[in-house]
mmCIF file of C-alpha atoms in Angstrom:
data_model
loop_
_atom_site.group_PDB
_atom_site.id
_atom_site.type_symbol
_atom_site.label_atom_id
_atom_site.label_comp_id
_atom_site.label_asym_id
_atom_site.label_seq_id
_atom_site.Cartn_x
_atom_site.Cartn_y
_atom_site.Cartn_z
ATOM 1 C CA MET A 1 -37.869 94.545 126.934
ATOM 2 C CA LYS A 2 -39.705 96.467 129.663
ATOM 3 C CA PRO A 3 -39.634 95.506 133.340
ATOM 4 C CA THR A 4 -42.950 94.089 134.483
ATOM 5 C CA TYR A 5 -42.376 93.487 138.191
ATOM 6 C CA PHE A 6 -40.409 94.829 141.141
ATOM 7 C CA ASP A 7 -39.338 92.901 144.211
ATOM 8 C CA LEU A 8 -38.505 94.495 147.568
ATOM 9 C CA SER A 9 -36.501 92.803 150.343
ATOM 10 C CA VAL A 10 -36.914 94.722 153.590
ATOM 11 C CA ARG A 11 -35.667 94.562 157.190
ATOM 12 C CA ASP A 12 -39.109 94.673 158.864
ATOM 13 C CA LEU A 13 -41.831 93.229 156.650
ATOM 14 C CA GLY A 14 -44.780 94.381 158.780
ATOM 15 C CA ALA A 15 -43.462 97.921 159.191
ATOM 16 C CA ALA A 16 -42.697 98.213 155.462
ATOM 17 C CA GLN A 17 -46.186 97.002 154.544
ATOM 18 C CA ARG A 18 -47.794 99.520 156.901
ATOM 19 C CA PHE A 19 -45.582 102.294 155.511
ATOM 20 C CA PHE A 20 -46.324 101.586 151.824
ATOM 21 C CA GLU A 21 -50.035 101.109 152.515
ATOM 22 C CA ALA A 22 -50.274 104.442 154.380
ATOM 23 C CA SER A 23 -47.981 106.462 152.107
ATOM 24 C CA LEU A 24 -48.755 105.035 148.641
ATOM 25 C CA GLY A 25 -52.024 103.135 149.073
ATOM 26 C CA TRP A 26 -50.467 99.790 148.093
ATOM 27 C CA ARG A 27 -52.412 96.612 148.885
ATOM 28 C CA PHE A 28 -50.816 93.287 149.842
ATOM 29 C CA GLU A 29 -51.889 89.693 149.256
ATOM 30 C CA ARG A 30 -50.053 86.667 150.651
ATOM 31 C CA PHE A 31 -48.396 84.654 147.858
ATOM 32 C CA PRO A 32 -47.855 80.891 148.307
ATOM 33 C CA MET A 33 -44.110 80.647 148.868
ATOM 34 C CA PRO A 34 -42.200 78.547 151.423
ATOM 35 C CA TYR A 35 -41.565 81.798 153.338
ATOM 36 C CA GLU A 36 -43.611 84.935 154.066
ATOM 37 C CA TYR A 37 -44.005 86.854 150.797
ATOM 38 C CA TYR A 38 -46.713 89.212 149.547
ATOM 39 C CA ARG A 39 -47.758 90.374 146.092
ATOM 40 C CA ILE A 40 -48.124 94.161 145.904
ATOM 41 C CA GLU A 41 -50.997 95.758 144.022
ATOM 42 C CA ALA A 42 -49.334 99.134 143.478
ATOM 43 C CA GLY A 43 -52.317 100.853 141.899
ATOM 44 C CA ALA A 44 -55.761 100.383 140.490
ATOM 45 C CA PRO A 45 -56.227 97.831 137.692
ATOM 46 C CA GLY A 46 -55.562 99.566 134.387
ATOM 47 C CA GLU A 47 -53.404 102.267 135.996
ATOM 48 C CA ALA A 48 -50.014 102.727 134.314
ATOM 49 C CA GLY A 49 -47.043 101.123 136.037
ATOM 50 C CA ILE A 50 -46.074 97.738 137.408
ATOM 51 C CA ASP A 51 -46.963 95.698 140.468
ATOM 52 C CA GLY A 52 -44.498 93.879 142.660
ATOM 53 C CA GLY A 53 -43.806 91.835 145.724
ATOM 54 C CA ILE A 54 -42.255 92.187 149.164
ATOM 55 C CA GLY A 55 -40.462 89.856 151.526
ATOM 56 C CA ALA A 56 -37.995 89.879 154.394
ATOM 57 C CA ILE A 57 -34.233 90.247 153.970
ATOM 58 C CA GLY A 58 -33.757 87.017 155.922
ATOM 59 C CA ASP A 59 -35.608 85.109 153.200
ATOM 60 C CA ALA A 60 -33.560 86.691 150.388
ATOM 61 C CA PRO A 61 -29.917 85.548 150.560
ATOM 62 C CA LEU A 62 -29.129 87.763 147.552
ATOM 63 C CA ALA A 63 -29.883 90.815 149.689
ATOM 64 C CA GLY A 64 -26.757 90.171 151.761
ATOM 65 C CA GLY A 65 -28.488 91.492 154.872
ATOM 66 C CA ARG A 66 -29.374 94.829 153.232
ATOM 67 C CA PRO A 67 -32.592 96.177 151.714
ATOM 68 C CA LEU A 68 -32.773 95.341 148.019
ATOM 69 C CA THR A 69 -34.924 96.255 145.021
ATOM 70 C CA LEU A 70 -34.907 94.030 141.947
ATOM 71 C CA LEU A 71 -36.665 94.742 138.657
ATOM 72 C CA THR A 72 -37.826 91.739 136.643
ATOM 73 C CA VAL A 73 -37.915 91.641 132.860
ATOM 74 C CA PRO A 74 -40.023 89.069 130.965
ATOM 75 C CA VAL A 75 -38.282 86.999 128.280
ATOM 76 C CA PRO A 76 -39.715 84.428 125.865
ATOM 77 C CA ASP A 77 -36.841 81.951 126.431
ATOM 78 C CA LEU A 78 -35.004 82.125 129.761
ATOM 79 C CA ASP A 79 -32.113 79.889 128.749
ATOM 80 C CA ALA A 80 -31.421 81.964 125.614
ATOM 81 C CA ALA A 81 -31.628 85.191 127.638
ATOM 82 C CA LEU A 82 -29.175 83.835 130.226
ATOM 83 C CA ALA A 83 -26.751 82.968 127.433
ATOM 84 C CA ARG A 84 -27.026 86.546 126.108
ATOM 85 C CA VAL A 85 -26.350 87.914 129.617
ATOM 86 C CA ARG A 86 -23.168 85.826 129.870
ATOM 87 C CA ASP A 87 -22.091 86.711 126.297
ATOM 88 C CA ALA A 88 -22.494 90.419 127.081
ATOM 89 C CA GLY A 89 -20.205 90.183 130.132
ATOM 90 C CA GLY A 90 -22.847 89.769 132.831
ATOM 91 C CA ARG A 91 -23.327 86.847 135.176
ATOM 92 C CA VAL A 92 -26.079 84.600 136.449
ATOM 93 C CA VAL A 93 -26.261 85.150 140.207
ATOM 94 C CA GLU A 94 -29.164 82.802 140.952
ATOM 95 C CA PRO A 95 -29.809 80.039 138.393
ATOM 96 C CA ARG A 96 -33.132 79.145 136.796
ATOM 97 C CA LEU A 97 -35.754 78.209 139.396
ATOM 98 C CA PRO A 98 -39.499 77.645 139.231
ATOM 99 C CA ILE A 99 -42.082 80.018 140.653
ATOM 100 C CA PRO A 100 -45.079 77.659 140.868
ATOM 101 C CA GLY A 101 -47.941 78.709 138.635
ATOM 102 C CA VAL A 102 -45.991 81.697 137.277
ATOM 103 C CA GLY A 103 -42.874 80.623 135.390
ATOM 104 C CA TRP A 104 -39.094 80.212 135.436
ATOM 105 C CA TYR A 105 -36.959 82.893 137.095
ATOM 106 C CA ALA A 106 -33.243 83.720 137.363
ATOM 107 C CA THR A 107 -31.340 86.600 138.937
ATOM 108 C CA CYS A 108 -28.559 88.154 136.867
ATOM 109 C CA ALA A 109 -26.065 90.989 137.248
ATOM 110 C CA GLU A 110 -24.616 93.409 134.739
ATOM 111 C CA PRO A 111 -20.791 93.691 134.639
ATOM 112 C CA GLY A 112 -20.768 96.302 137.445
ATOM 113 C CA GLY A 113 -22.816 94.123 139.791
ATOM 114 C CA LEU A 114 -26.313 95.660 139.559
ATOM 115 C CA MET A 115 -28.760 92.756 139.861
ATOM 116 C CA PHE A 116 -32.002 92.228 137.949
ATOM 117 C CA GLY A 117 -34.408 89.368 137.352
ATOM 118 C CA LEU A 118 -35.481 87.571 134.188
ATOM 119 C CA ILE A 119 -38.673 85.534 133.964
ATOM 120 C CA GLU A 120 -40.159 83.197 131.360
ATOM 121 C CA ALA A 121 -43.916 82.771 131.765
ATOM 122 C CA ASP A 122 -44.951 79.132 132.243
ATOM 123 C CA PRO A 123 -48.013 78.424 134.421
ATOM 124 C CA SER A 124 -46.977 74.741 134.582
ATOM 125 C CA ALA A 125 -43.659 75.562 136.322
ATOM 126 C CA ALA A 126 -43.337 73.605 139.546
#
């Protein structure tokens, strides 16, 4: 399964947005979350690669006060994928939660602690 999204947690959201816009040409659009979060259009439509999102460290407890990058992998059945993660020796760091209008998301970690996200598409998630 290929990653389809990246998520950045940064110390200074405004400065990071200005940096990525100036250096890489990324564009940002506010996403309806209970905190300040932006979707990143990381290239022109149809261009190879994945898009992502960016938010502040303070709104991402998983970041532990440090910058963090998470890759997200789509799965057809989140509960089954979480069971496979546990069976393979990994752990679920952040349990299943809804991303309204997008789907169900969970953060996992491989046995050494590297975190990644899993998402099951479901536009009715609330």
